[in-house]
Short mmCIF file of C-alpha atoms in Angstrom, two decimals:
data_model
loop_
_atom_site.label_atom_id
_atom_site.label_comp_id
_atom_site.label_asym_id
_atom_site.label_seq_id
_atom_site.Cartn_x
_atom_site.Cartn_y
_atom_site.Cartn_z
CA UNK A 982 0.08 0.21 0.03
CA UNK A 983 2.84 2.25 0.99
CA UNK A 984 4.49 1.79 -2.52
CA UNK A 985 1.52 2.54 -4.46
CA UNK A 986 0.94 5.60 -2.45
CA UNK A 987 4.86 7.02 -3.07
CA UNK A 988 3.61 6.00 -7.24
CA UNK A 989 0.97 8.45 -6.85
CA UNK A 990 3.19 11.00 -4.83
CA UNK A 991 0.90 10.81 -1.97
CA UNK A 992 3.69 11.23 0.62
CA UNK A 993 1.80 11.71 3.53
CA UNK A 994 -0.16 8.70 3.00
CA UNK A 995 2.60 6.92 2.65
CA UNK A 996 3.83 7.75 6.00
CA UNK A 997 0.33 6.69 7.38
CA UNK A 998 0.50 3.33 5.82
CA UNK A 999 4.25 3.01 7.17
CA UNK A 1000 3.51 3.35 10.94
CA UNK A 1001 0.67 0.80 10.01
CA UNK A 1002 3.15 -1.56 9.14
CA UNK A 1003 5.10 -0.73 12.38
CA UNK A 1004 1.74 -1.39 14.69
CA UNK A 1005 0.93 -4.66 12.70
CA UNK A 1006 4.47 -6.05 12.90
CA UNK A 1007 4.07 -5.65 16.93
CA UNK A 1008 0.58 -7.31 16.62
CA UNK A 1009 2.05 -10.27 14.93
CA UNK A 1010 4.70 -10.53 16.96
CA UNK A 1011 2.22 -11.12 19.86
CA UNK A 1012 -0.33 -13.14 18.30
CA UNK A 1013 2.39 -15.56 17.39
CA UNK A 1014 3.67 -15.86 21.17
CA UNK A 1015 0.20 -16.63 22.45
CA UNK A 1016 -0.79 -18.97 19.29
CA UNK A 1017 2.89 -20.81 20.16
CA UNK A 1018 1.78 -21.09 24.10
CA UNK A 1019 -2.06 -22.13 23.39
CA UNK A 1020 -0.63 -25.07 21.38
CA UNK A 1021 2.01 -26.38 23.74
CA UNK A 1022 -0.75 -25.94 26.63
CA UNK A 1023 -3.57 -28.07 24.27
CA UNK A 1024 -1.02 -30.80 23.31
CA UNK A 1025 0.14 -31.00 26.93
CA UNK A 1026 -3.46 -31.52 27.98
CA UNK A 1027 -3.90 -34.59 25.33
CA UNK A 1028 -0.63 -36.27 26.25
CA UNK A 1029 2.10 -35.21 23.83
CA UNK A 1030 5.50 -34.64 24.68
CA UNK A 1031 8.60 -33.00 23.17
CA UNK A 1032 9.29 -36.12 20.98
CA UNK A 1033 5.94 -35.20 19.27
CA UNK A 1034 7.22 -32.48 17.44
CA UNK A 1035 9.42 -34.65 15.31
CA UNK A 1036 7.76 -35.36 12.19
CA UNK A 1037 9.37 -38.65 10.66
CA UNK A 1038 10.27 -37.97 7.06
CA UNK A 1039 9.72 -34.20 7.02
CA UNK A 1040 12.23 -32.35 5.09
CA UNK A 1041 13.71 -29.95 7.72
CA UNK A 1042 16.85 -28.68 5.33
CA UNK A 1043 13.75 -26.77 3.74
CA UNK A 1044 13.44 -25.02 6.92
CA UNK A 1045 16.86 -25.12 8.50
CA UNK A 1046 19.10 -23.81 5.57
CA UNK A 1047 21.68 -20.78 6.28
CA UNK A 1048 18.95 -18.05 4.50
CA UNK A 1049 15.91 -19.09 6.43
CA UNK A 1050 17.82 -19.26 9.76
CA UNK A 1051 19.25 -15.73 9.43
CA UNK A 1052 16.15 -14.13 9.16
CA UNK A 1053 15.04 -12.97 12.51
CA UNK A 1054 11.47 -13.73 11.84
CA UNK A 1055 8.85 -14.29 8.83
CA UNK A 1056 6.87 -11.01 9.17
CA UNK A 1057 8.98 -8.26 8.59
CA UNK A 1058 11.19 -7.28 5.84
CA UNK A 1059 13.82 -5.04 4.72
CA UNK A 1060 11.83 -3.15 1.84
CA UNK A 1061 9.22 -1.86 4.22
CA UNK A 1062 11.82 -0.41 6.22
CA UNK A 1063 14.06 1.03 3.63
CA UNK A 1064 10.72 2.88 2.00
CA UNK A 1065 10.31 4.38 5.71
CA UNK A 1066 13.86 5.77 5.24
CA UNK A 1067 13.26 6.74 1.76
CA UNK A 1068 9.92 8.44 2.59
CA UNK A 1069 10.82 10.26 5.35
CA UNK A 1070 14.05 11.50 3.63
CA UNK A 1071 12.14 12.93 1.17
CA UNK A 1072 9.74 14.76 3.53
CA UNK A 1073 13.15 16.30 4.90
CA UNK A 1074 13.08 14.33 8.12
CA UNK A 1075 16.43 12.66 8.16
CA UNK A 1076 15.81 12.11 12.14
CA UNK A 1077 13.20 9.69 11.12
CA UNK A 1078 14.82 7.93 8.23
CA UNK A 1079 18.03 6.79 9.94
CA UNK A 1080 16.03 4.49 12.06
CA UNK A 1081 14.40 3.18 8.79
CA UNK A 1082 17.46 2.52 7.57
CA UNK A 1083 19.17 1.18 10.38
CA UNK A 1084 16.11 -1.29 10.29
CA UNK A 1085 16.17 -2.55 7.05
CA UNK A 1086 20.03 -3.29 7.64
CA UNK A 1087 19.52 -5.10 10.62
CA UNK A 1088 17.13 -7.06 8.55
CA UNK A 1089 18.97 -8.06 5.92
CA UNK A 1090 22.83 -7.37 6.59
CA UNK A 1091 25.31 -7.44 3.18
CA UNK A 1092 23.04 -5.63 1.01
CA UNK A 1093 25.25 -2.63 -0.46
CA UNK A 1094 21.78 -0.29 -1.78
CA UNK A 1095 20.72 -0.85 2.32
CA UNK A 1096 23.88 0.57 3.83
CA UNK A 1097 24.82 3.15 1.43
CA UNK A 1098 20.85 4.73 1.83
CA UNK A 1099 22.16 4.91 6.00
CA UNK A 1100 25.74 5.89 5.17
CA UNK A 1101 24.90 8.77 2.70
CA UNK A 1102 22.18 10.26 4.42
CA UNK A 1103 23.82 13.46 6.45
CA UNK A 1104 25.33 14.18 3.01
CA UNK A 1105 22.00 13.71 0.84
CA UNK A 1106 19.86 15.74 3.53
CA UNK A 1107 22.48 18.43 3.95
CA UNK A 1108 21.23 22.31 2.87
CA UNK A 1109 24.09 22.78 0.39
CA UNK A 1110 23.72 19.34 -1.07
CA UNK A 1111 20.14 20.09 -2.27
CA UNK A 1112 20.65 23.65 -3.21
CA UNK A 1113 23.64 22.80 -5.67
CA UNK A 1114 21.80 19.35 -6.89
CA UNK A 1115 21.35 19.00 -10.28
CA UNK A 1116 20.52 15.25 -10.85
CA UNK A 1117 17.25 13.31 -9.30
CA UNK A 1118 18.02 10.72 -6.56
CA UNK A 1119 16.09 7.86 -8.02
CA UNK A 1120 14.79 4.57 -6.24
CA UNK A 1121 14.30 1.59 -8.55
CA UNK A 1122 11.89 -0.97 -6.94
CA UNK A 1123 12.35 -4.44 -9.09
CA UNK A 1124 10.06 -7.22 -8.02
CA UNK A 1125 10.64 -10.61 -10.04
CA UNK A 1126 9.29 -14.23 -9.83
CA UNK A 1127 6.21 -15.44 -7.79
CA UNK A 1128 5.75 -16.35 -4.10
CA UNK A 1129 6.28 -20.13 -3.39
CA UNK A 1130 3.40 -22.74 -3.26
CA UNK A 1131 2.69 -23.94 0.49
CA UNK A 1132 2.10 -28.27 -0.96
CA UNK A 1133 0.29 -30.33 1.56
CA UNK A 1134 2.27 -33.56 2.25
CA UNK A 1135 1.08 -36.72 4.21
CA UNK A 1136 3.20 -38.08 7.10
CA UNK A 1137 2.75 -41.05 9.35
CA UNK A 1138 2.94 -40.39 12.94
CA UNK A 1139 2.66 -43.28 15.55
CA UNK A 1140 0.31 -42.73 18.38
CA UNK A 1141 -0.11 -44.67 21.45
CA UNK A 1142 -3.87 -46.41 22.23
CA UNK A 1143 -5.52 -48.68 24.45
CA UNK A 1144 -4.20 -51.63 22.45
CA UNK A 1145 -0.54 -50.50 21.43
CA UNK A 1146 0.99 -47.85 19.05
CA UNK A 1147 -1.38 -47.02 15.76
CA UNK A 1148 0.14 -45.61 12.74
CA UNK A 1149 -1.98 -42.16 11.72
CA UNK A 1150 -1.71 -40.18 8.58
CA UNK A 1151 -0.75 -36.36 9.22
CA UNK A 1152 -0.75 -33.57 6.45
CA UNK A 1153 1.96 -31.13 7.22
CA UNK A 1154 2.79 -28.09 4.82
CA UNK A 1155 6.23 -27.96 2.92
CA UNK A 1156 7.53 -24.90 0.63
CA UNK A 1157 10.43 -25.91 -1.51
CA UNK A 1158 13.76 -23.78 -1.65
CA UNK A 1159 13.32 -21.27 -4.67
CA UNK A 1160 15.33 -21.97 -7.86
CA UNK A 1161 14.55 -18.38 -9.70
CA UNK A 1162 17.82 -16.67 -10.36
CA UNK A 1163 18.90 -13.71 -8.94
CA UNK A 1164 19.31 -10.34 -11.01
CA UNK A 1165 22.20 -9.03 -10.34
CA UNK A 1166 22.73 -5.33 -12.31
CA UNK A 1167 20.40 -2.85 -13.77
CA UNK A 1168 21.69 -0.41 -16.82
CA UNK A 1169 20.21 2.80 -16.96
CA UNK A 1170 21.27 4.45 -20.37
CA UNK A 1171 25.31 4.25 -19.56
CA UNK A 1172 24.90 4.24 -15.44
CA UNK A 1173 25.53 0.79 -14.06
CA UNK A 1174 23.26 0.30 -10.84
CA UNK A 1175 23.88 -2.96 -8.56
CA UNK A 1176 20.51 -4.32 -7.70
CA UNK A 1177 20.55 -5.63 -3.99
CA UNK A 1178 17.82 -8.52 -3.47
CA UNK A 1179 16.50 -6.85 -0.10
CA UNK A 1180 13.32 -9.53 -0.05
CA UNK A 1181 13.30 -13.07 -0.53
CA UNK A 1182 9.56 -14.17 -0.31
CA UNK A 1183 10.51 -17.93 -0.42
CA UNK A 1184 12.62 -17.53 2.38
CA UNK A 1185 10.38 -15.40 4.50
CA UNK A 1186 7.46 -18.00 3.73
CA UNK A 1187 9.64 -20.66 4.99
CA UNK A 1188 10.93 -19.05 8.13
CA UNK A 1189 7.52 -18.24 9.11
CA UNK A 1190 6.65 -22.17 8.66
CA UNK A 1191 9.24 -22.92 10.43
CA UNK A 1192 8.09 -20.58 13.50
CA UNK A 1193 4.44 -21.95 13.20
CA UNK A 1194 5.79 -25.55 12.91
CA UNK A 1195 5.81 -26.52 16.49
CA UNK A 1196 2.36 -25.43 16.96
CA UNK A 1197 1.43 -27.26 13.70
CA UNK A 1198 3.24 -30.39 15.02
CA UNK A 1199 1.25 -30.32 18.42
CA UNK A 1200 -1.68 -29.74 16.60
CA UNK A 1201 -1.35 -32.85 14.54
CA UNK A 1202 -0.32 -34.54 17.30
CA UNK A 1203 -3.59 -34.02 19.16
CA UNK A 1204 -5.59 -34.85 16.05
CA UNK A 1205 -3.33 -37.87 15.38
CA UNK A 1206 -4.22 -39.34 19.20
CA UNK A 1207 -7.72 -38.77 18.45
CA UNK A 1208 -7.69 -40.60 15.18
CA UNK A 1209 -5.68 -43.33 16.73
CA UNK A 1210 -8.46 -43.86 19.14
CA UNK A 1211 -10.84 -43.76 16.45
CA UNK A 1212 -8.79 -46.80 14.61
CA UNK A 1213 -8.86 -48.36 17.64
CA UNK A 1214 -12.60 -48.58 18.52
CA UNK A 1215 -13.36 -49.54 14.34
CA UNK A 1216 -10.90 -52.57 14.81
CA UNK A 1217 -12.48 -53.57 17.97
CA UNK A 1218 -15.70 -53.42 16.82
CA UNK A 1219 -15.21 -54.29 13.24
CA UNK A 1220 -12.37 -56.26 13.10
CA UNK A 1221 -9.55 -55.48 10.18
CA UNK A 1222 -12.40 -54.04 7.78
CA UNK A 1223 -12.81 -51.32 10.56
CA UNK A 1224 -9.35 -50.83 11.11
CA UNK A 1225 -9.00 -50.20 7.33
CA UNK A 1226 -11.99 -48.10 7.08
CA UNK A 1227 -10.45 -45.98 9.88
CA UNK A 1228 -7.06 -45.71 8.14
CA UNK A 1229 -8.50 -44.45 4.65
CA UNK A 1230 -10.84 -42.07 6.70
CA UNK A 1231 -7.46 -40.61 8.42
CA UNK A 1232 -6.26 -39.81 5.02
CA UNK A 1233 -9.12 -38.37 3.61
CA UNK A 1234 -9.76 -36.16 6.12
CA UNK A 1235 -6.15 -34.51 6.54
CA UNK A 1236 -5.20 -31.82 4.67
CA UNK A 1237 -2.45 -29.24 5.57
CA UNK A 1238 -3.10 -25.47 5.34
CA UNK A 1239 -1.17 -24.26 1.84
CA UNK A 1240 -2.93 -21.03 1.70
CA UNK A 1241 -0.29 -18.55 0.34
CA UNK A 1242 -0.61 -15.10 -1.50
CA UNK A 1243 0.66 -16.68 -4.47
CA UNK A 1244 0.44 -13.06 -6.54
CA UNK A 1245 3.19 -11.55 -4.23
CA UNK A 1246 6.77 -12.06 -6.20
CA UNK A 1247 9.34 -14.15 -5.46
CA UNK A 1248 11.86 -11.36 -4.83
CA UNK A 1249 12.29 -8.00 -4.76
CA UNK A 1250 15.57 -5.37 -5.04
CA UNK A 1251 16.55 -2.28 -4.80
CA UNK A 1252 18.74 0.13 -6.60
CA UNK A 1253 19.54 3.87 -6.22
CA UNK A 1254 21.49 6.28 -7.75
CA UNK A 1255 21.71 9.94 -9.02
CA UNK A 1256 20.39 10.18 -12.81
CA UNK A 1257 20.14 13.32 -15.11
CA UNK A 1258 16.29 14.63 -15.09
CA UNK A 1259 14.99 13.16 -18.88
CA UNK A 1260 13.92 9.70 -20.75
CA UNK A 1261 16.56 6.88 -20.00
CA UNK A 1262 16.15 2.96 -21.16
CA UNK A 1263 16.62 0.20 -18.81
CA UNK A 1264 18.17 -3.01 -18.88
CA UNK A 1265 18.72 -5.62 -16.18
CA UNK A 1266 20.60 -8.73 -16.78
CA UNK A 1267 20.89 -7.89 -20.11
CA UNK A 1268 17.02 -7.77 -20.91
CA UNK A 1269 16.08 -4.13 -22.67
CA UNK A 1270 12.98 -2.82 -21.19
CA UNK A 1271 11.00 -1.22 -24.39
CA UNK A 1272 9.59 1.76 -22.95
CA UNK A 1273 11.73 4.56 -21.58
CA UNK A 1274 11.13 5.56 -18.19
CA UNK A 1275 10.79 9.83 -17.61
CA UNK A 1276 13.03 11.02 -14.21
CA UNK A 1277 12.31 14.39 -12.61
CA UNK A 1278 12.23 16.17 -9.22
CA UNK A 1279 14.70 15.79 -6.52
CA UNK A 1280 13.20 12.71 -5.59
CA UNK A 1281 11.94 9.73 -7.95
CA UNK A 1282 10.73 6.36 -7.39
CA UNK A 1283 10.78 3.50 -10.15
CA UNK A 1284 8.24 0.35 -9.78
CA UNK A 1285 9.11 -2.57 -12.35
CA UNK A 1286 7.57 -6.01 -12.28
CA UNK A 1287 9.11 -9.20 -14.17
CA UNK A 1288 6.62 -11.97 -15.28
CA UNK A 1289 8.68 -14.35 -17.10
CA UNK A 1290 10.88 -12.35 -19.40
CA UNK A 1291 8.20 -9.78 -19.40
CA UNK A 1292 8.65 -6.59 -17.70
CA UNK A 1293 5.61 -3.86 -16.51
CA UNK A 1294 6.79 -0.38 -15.29
CA UNK A 1295 4.72 1.31 -13.07
CA UNK A 1296 4.32 4.80 -12.58
CA UNK A 1297 7.10 6.94 -11.82
CA UNK A 1298 6.86 8.66 -8.54
CA UNK A 1299 8.25 12.55 -8.82
CA UNK A 1300 8.79 14.11 -5.26
CA UNK A 1301 10.32 18.04 -5.09
#
């Protein structure tokens, strides 16, 4: 929403959306904490133990790779906080811009564009610099790919019943690692700008799933216990046929929560640099964007979206 406001040069409204973003992050953090505690309490009341969190056959490597573990959580992203810094800077409030840039670096360390945003803030905000500026400070926001899918897969859990252990089928979501190539550089006329990958939705989605998985596993165990009891009773009352019916029903009634925002981009990159006002041709990793973009003002933001080999350019925001 903030990106849309900036594209319409409505910075005051974008500022409101940015404030709501920060408030929403605090709400999500509190909700996640309560949700996890509630799941543990429910599972404990039904006899779940720490060992119940282990799911035989689950591809844990998708949740434990270094990129996933490097993220603090799955709901904060560097772009939103970098945008906060950019908006506050364009509104001539460098004191509020600096925390946004710092938070973006904290969430995505090692991204050159984010680090330069904070490092060059004092110089860009100085009165002398603004008076002598004859070029436009341009922020490019490049979205590419598509958000990952959550795919439900069935796994078996052994659960204790009155007549011994029974195997019950439980479904959990799995997110495969992205294989899309990473974009590297942008050419604007004869000016080369490096692209910094500041948001990877595949990694964020897997981090969110990793944080949700303990609660999912405990809730899955409580369902498995209930299904195991049903299977046990069916076998006692209807013999082998009852056990088969119970096992089939256990699989048929089990489906993982696979809802995802699939229209989100897979990755978001930023590039920033000074360009002279006027029309410019763009190319990204050798792919030329046919229509030129028009740059003007003291600040500008250019949104781009890649769908496969097709590139779409949004409305260029002009500020000042």
